Amino acid sequence: LAKTTQPISMDSYEGQEVNITCSHNNIATNDYITWYQQFPSQGPRFIIQGYKTKVTNEVASLFIPADRKSSTLSLPRVSLSDTAVYYCLVGDLMDSSYKLIFGSGTRLLVRP
Amino acid sequence: DAGITQSPRHKVTETGTPVTLRCHQTENHRYMYWYRQDPGHGLRLIHYSYGVKDTDKGEVSDGYSVSRSKTEDFLLTLESATSSQTSVYFCAIQDTANYGYTFGSGTRLTVV
């Protein structure tokens, strides 16, 4: 499983765009990049997933450069409710033995 | 959320007693997982199942056993609870549509 590295914590203010970068230098050809969000006392929630270039949904955007050794989760105009821990995971989703292995994540604090 | 429920939501038990946590899903997903989450450790995989009667160990399986006699139920048993097993336990299923994981609301277990 490709190891990921994320900042431990980030601070932002309401209305700002937040970009959280994840490093995954040894990502494999078949690996996808997936991001989860976790609020206190809740299970992680799937946010977005991608393989290359850019993916956008109603919640976030995911930017993946051509070499795929990193990815950036972009949260537009954050609000206080975006305060959470964000996890970046990498793995071959099609592999029947694939299991989510979580790192420490990035703790995002959004201030008023 | 996505037809996954955990029971009980909270439990206090004494050291040395057996405890069983239940995860129930209504969407016929093949893959199910048990994680525990502790401060400073993030989420760690205990056991997972890839079908009825098909289970395997995760990162921290010692002291735990699982059973899956039917698709919808995945049981986690602490054979003889210890204080080190005080934790929040999350069950998850894998959505074969996008390979994202959906987590239950968690069970907070306290072993005294």
Coordinates of C-alpha atoms in Angstrom, one line a residue:
Chain A
L1 CA 0.0 0.0 0.0
A2 CA 1.3 3.4 -0.9
K3 CA 2.1 5.5 2.1
T4 CA 0.7 9.0 2.3
T5 CA 1.9 12.1 4.0
Q6 CA -0.4 15.0 4.9
P7 CA 0.0 18.1 7.1
I8 CA -1.1 17.4 10.7
S9 CA -3.2 20.5 10.9
M10 CA -4.4 23.5 9.1
D11 CA -6.2 26.7 10.0
S12 CA -8.4 28.8 7.8
Y13 CA -11.2 31.4 8.0
E14 CA -14.7 31.2 6.8
G15 CA -15.2 32.0 3.1
Q16 CA -11.6 31.1 2.2
E17 CA -10.5 28.3 -0.2
V18 CA -8.6 25.6 1.6
N19 CA -6.1 23.3 -0.2
I20 CA -4.8 20.2 1.6
T21 CA -2.0 18.5 -0.2
C22 CA -1.2 14.8 0.2
S23 CA 2.1 13.2 -0.9
H24 CA 2.2 9.6 -2.2
N25 CA 5.5 9.2 -3.9
N26 CA 5.2 5.4 -4.4
I27 CA 1.8 5.3 -5.8
A28 CA 1.2 2.4 -8.1
T29 CA -0.2 2.3 -11.6
N30 CA -3.6 0.9 -10.5
D31 CA -4.0 3.0 -7.4
Y32 CA -6.8 5.5 -7.0
I33 CA -6.7 8.5 -4.6
T34 CA -9.6 8.9 -2.2
W35 CA -10.3 11.5 0.4
Y36 CA -12.5 11.1 3.5
Q37 CA -13.8 13.7 6.0
Q38 CA -14.5 12.9 9.7
F39 CA -16.4 15.0 12.2
P40 CA -16.1 14.4 15.9
S41 CA -18.1 11.4 17.1
Q42 CA -18.9 10.3 13.5
G43 CA -17.5 7.8 11.1
P44 CA -15.4 9.0 8.1
R45 CA -17.4 10.1 5.1
F46 CA -16.4 9.7 1.5
I47 CA -15.7 13.0 -0.2
I48 CA -14.0 12.5 -3.5
Q49 CA -12.0 10.1 -5.5
G50 CA -9.8 10.3 -8.6
Y51 CA -7.1 8.7 -10.7
K52 CA -5.6 11.7 -12.6
T53 CA -6.1 15.3 -13.6
K54 CA -9.0 17.0 -11.9
V55 CA -12.2 15.7 -10.4
T56 CA -15.0 18.0 -9.1
N57 CA -18.2 17.2 -7.2
E58 CA -20.6 19.3 -5.2
V59 CA -18.4 19.2 -2.1
A60 CA -14.8 19.5 -3.3
S61 CA -12.3 19.3 -6.1
L62 CA -9.3 17.0 -6.4
F63 CA -6.3 18.0 -8.4
I64 CA -3.8 15.3 -9.4
P65 CA -0.7 16.2 -11.4
A66 CA 0.6 14.1 -14.2
D67 CA 3.2 12.2 -12.1
R68 CA 0.4 11.4 -9.5
K69 CA 2.9 11.6 -6.7
S70 CA 0.8 14.0 -4.9
S71 CA -2.8 15.3 -4.8
T72 CA -4.6 18.3 -3.5
L73 CA -8.1 18.4 -2.0
S74 CA -9.6 21.8 -2.6
L75 CA -12.5 23.0 -0.5
P76 CA -14.1 26.2 -1.9
R77 CA -15.3 28.9 0.5
V78 CA -15.1 26.9 3.7
S79 CA -17.6 27.4 6.6
L80 CA -17.3 26.6 10.3
S81 CA -19.0 23.2 9.5
D82 CA -16.0 22.1 7.4
T83 CA -14.0 21.9 10.6
A84 CA -13.0 18.2 10.6
V85 CA -10.2 15.7 10.0
Y86 CA -9.5 15.0 6.3
Y87 CA -7.8 11.7 5.3
C88 CA -6.0 10.9 2.0
L89 CA -5.9 7.3 1.1
V90 CA -4.3 5.5 -1.9
G91 CA -4.9 2.0 -3.2
D92 CA -6.0 -0.3 -5.9
L93 CA -9.8 -0.2 -5.5
M94 CA -10.3 -3.1 -7.9
D95 CA -8.0 -5.4 -5.9
S96 CA -10.2 -7.7 -3.9
S97 CA -7.6 -7.6 -1.0
Y98 CA -7.7 -3.8 -0.9
K99 CA -8.4 -2.4 2.5
L100 CA -8.6 1.2 3.7
I101 CA -5.6 1.9 5.9
F102 CA -5.9 5.3 7.5
G103 CA -3.1 7.6 8.4
S104 CA -3.3 10.4 10.9
G105 CA -5.1 12.8 8.6
T106 CA -5.2 16.6 8.5
R107 CA -7.1 18.4 11.2
L108 CA -8.7 21.5 9.6
L109 CA -9.9 24.2 11.9
V110 CA -12.1 26.9 10.3
R111 CA -12.4 30.1 12.3
P112 CA -15.1 32.8 12.1
Chain B
D1 CA -26.8 6.4 6.2
A2 CA -26.6 4.1 3.2
G3 CA -28.3 1.3 5.2
I4 CA -25.7 0.5 7.8
T5 CA -26.4 0.5 11.5
Q6 CA -24.3 -0.4 14.5
S7 CA -25.6 -1.7 17.8
P8 CA -25.3 -0.9 20.6
R9 CA -24.3 2.8 20.3
H10 CA -22.8 2.8 23.7
K11 CA -21.7 0.1 26.1
V12 CA -20.0 -0.2 29.4
T13 CA -18.7 -3.6 30.4
E14 CA -16.4 -5.1 33.0
T15 CA -12.9 -6.5 32.4
G16 CA -13.0 -10.1 31.5
T17 CA -16.5 -10.3 30.1
P18 CA -17.3 -11.1 26.5
V19 CA -18.8 -8.4 24.3
T20 CA -20.4 -8.6 20.9
L21 CA -20.9 -5.6 18.6
R22 CA -23.2 -5.9 15.7
C23 CA -23.1 -4.3 12.2
H24 CA -26.1 -4.6 10.0
Q25 CA -26.4 -3.5 6.4
T26 CA -29.4 -3.6 4.1
E27 CA -27.8 -3.2 0.7
N28 CA -26.2 -6.6 0.1
H29 CA -22.7 -5.4 0.0
R30 CA -20.0 -8.1 -0.1
Y31 CA -17.3 -6.3 1.8
M32 CA -17.6 -5.3 5.5
Y33 CA -15.0 -4.0 7.9
W34 CA -14.4 -3.3 11.6
Y35 CA -12.2 -0.5 12.7
R36 CA -11.3 1.0 16.1
Q37 CA -10.4 4.6 16.7
D38 CA -8.4 5.8 19.5
P39 CA -6.9 9.3 20.2
G40 CA -3.4 9.5 18.6
H41 CA -3.9 6.4 16.5
G42 CA -6.5 7.3 14.0
L43 CA -8.6 4.4 12.6
R44 CA -7.1 0.9 12.6
L45 CA -8.5 -2.1 10.9
I46 CA -9.4 -5.0 13.1
H47 CA -11.0 -7.6 10.8
Y48 CA -12.8 -7.6 7.5
S49 CA -15.1 -9.9 5.5
Y50 CA -15.3 -10.5 1.8
G51 CA -18.4 -12.7 1.9
V52 CA -20.5 -15.0 4.1
K53 CA -18.1 -17.0 6.3
D54 CA -15.1 -15.4 4.6
T55 CA -13.1 -13.2 7.0
D56 CA -9.6 -12.1 7.5
K57 CA -7.4 -10.2 10.0
G58 CA -6.5 -6.6 9.9
E59 CA -3.8 -4.6 11.7
V60 CA -5.0 -5.1 15.3
S61 CA -6.9 -8.3 15.4
D62 CA -5.5 -9.8 18.7
G63 CA -8.3 -10.2 21.3
Y64 CA -11.0 -9.9 18.7
S65 CA -13.0 -12.4 16.6
V66 CA -15.6 -11.9 13.9
S67 CA -18.4 -13.8 12.3
R68 CA -20.5 -13.4 9.2
S69 CA -23.2 -16.0 8.9
K70 CA -25.3 -14.0 6.6
T71 CA -24.6 -11.1 4.2
E72 CA -26.3 -8.4 6.2
D73 CA -24.6 -9.0 9.6
F74 CA -21.0 -8.7 10.6
L75 CA -20.4 -9.4 14.3
L76 CA -17.3 -8.3 16.3
T77 CA -16.6 -10.2 19.5
L78 CA -14.2 -9.2 22.3
E79 CA -13.6 -12.6 23.8
S80 CA -12.5 -11.3 27.2
A81 CA -12.7 -7.5 27.3
T82 CA -9.7 -5.5 28.6
S83 CA -9.3 -1.9 29.4
S84 CA -7.1 -1.4 26.3
Q85 CA -10.1 -2.3 24.2
T86 CA -11.9 0.9 25.4
S87 CA -12.4 2.6 22.1
V88 CA -14.9 3.7 19.5
Y89 CA -15.6 1.0 17.0
F90 CA -16.7 1.7 13.4
C91 CA -18.2 -0.7 10.9
A92 CA -17.9 0.0 7.2
I93 CA -19.2 -1.4 3.9
Q94 CA -17.7 -0.9 0.5
D95 CA -19.9 0.6 -2.2
T96 CA -19.2 -1.3 -5.4
A97 CA -20.6 1.6 -7.4
N98 CA -17.7 3.9 -6.7
Y99 CA -15.6 1.8 -4.3
G100 CA -16.1 4.3 -1.6
Y101 CA -16.6 3.2 1.9
T102 CA -19.6 4.0 4.0
F103 CA -19.2 4.0 7.8
G104 CA -21.7 3.4 10.5
S105 CA -22.2 5.8 13.4
G106 CA -19.9 4.0 15.7
T107 CA -20.1 2.1 19.0
R108 CA -18.4 3.7 22.0
L109 CA -17.2 0.9 24.2
T110 CA -15.8 1.4 27.7
V111 CA -14.2 -1.4 29.6
V112 CA -13.9 -0.8 33.3

